[in-house]
Short mmCIF file of C-alpha atoms in Angstrom, two decimals:
data_model
loop_
_atom_site.label_atom_id
_atom_site.label_comp_id
_atom_site.label_asym_id
_atom_site.label_seq_id
_atom_site.Cartn_x
_atom_site.Cartn_y
_atom_site.Cartn_z
CA MET A 17 1.24 -3.37 -3.79
CA ILE A 18 2.53 -0.21 -4.74
CA LYS A 19 -0.30 2.31 -4.81
CA THR A 20 -0.58 6.22 -5.09
CA LEU A 21 -2.66 7.93 -3.03
CA LYS A 22 -3.75 10.63 -5.65
CA GLU A 23 -6.48 12.35 -3.07
CA HIS A 24 -3.89 13.58 -1.43
CA THR A 25 -1.99 16.82 -2.77
CA LYS A 26 -0.83 19.02 -0.66
CA ILE A 27 3.04 18.31 0.00
CA VAL A 28 3.38 15.21 2.69
CA ARG A 29 5.44 16.01 5.71
CA SER A 30 5.25 12.23 8.12
CA VAL A 31 3.92 8.98 6.81
CA THR A 32 4.26 5.69 9.10
CA PHE A 33 2.17 2.67 9.27
CA SER A 34 0.63 1.60 12.36
CA PRO A 35 2.18 -0.98 14.55
CA ASN A 36 0.07 -4.07 13.40
CA GLY A 37 0.02 -2.79 9.92
CA LYS A 38 -3.12 -1.80 9.29
CA TYR A 39 -3.22 1.72 8.58
CA LEU A 40 -0.69 4.50 7.29
CA ALA A 41 -0.42 8.00 8.67
CA VAL A 42 0.07 10.11 6.42
CA GLY A 43 0.46 13.93 7.60
CA ASP A 44 0.72 16.93 4.92
CA ILE A 45 1.77 20.72 5.12
CA CYS A 46 -0.80 21.99 6.21
CA GLY A 47 -0.89 19.76 8.98
CA THR A 48 -3.51 17.30 8.24
CA VAL A 49 -3.18 14.24 8.86
CA GLU A 50 -5.36 11.26 7.26
CA ILE A 51 -5.58 7.61 7.76
CA TRP A 52 -5.55 4.61 5.39
CA ARG A 53 -6.48 1.09 5.35
CA VAL A 54 -3.69 -0.64 4.19
CA LEU A 55 -5.35 -3.96 2.61
#
């Protein structure tokens, strides 16, 4: 399944999954990091 993360409005600089694949970390150009639980 693919989903657009519309809540992230800044330019994304980094995206990575946790080692267990259950979480996604997204970092933007301002230094904000958001953690998403992958379903």
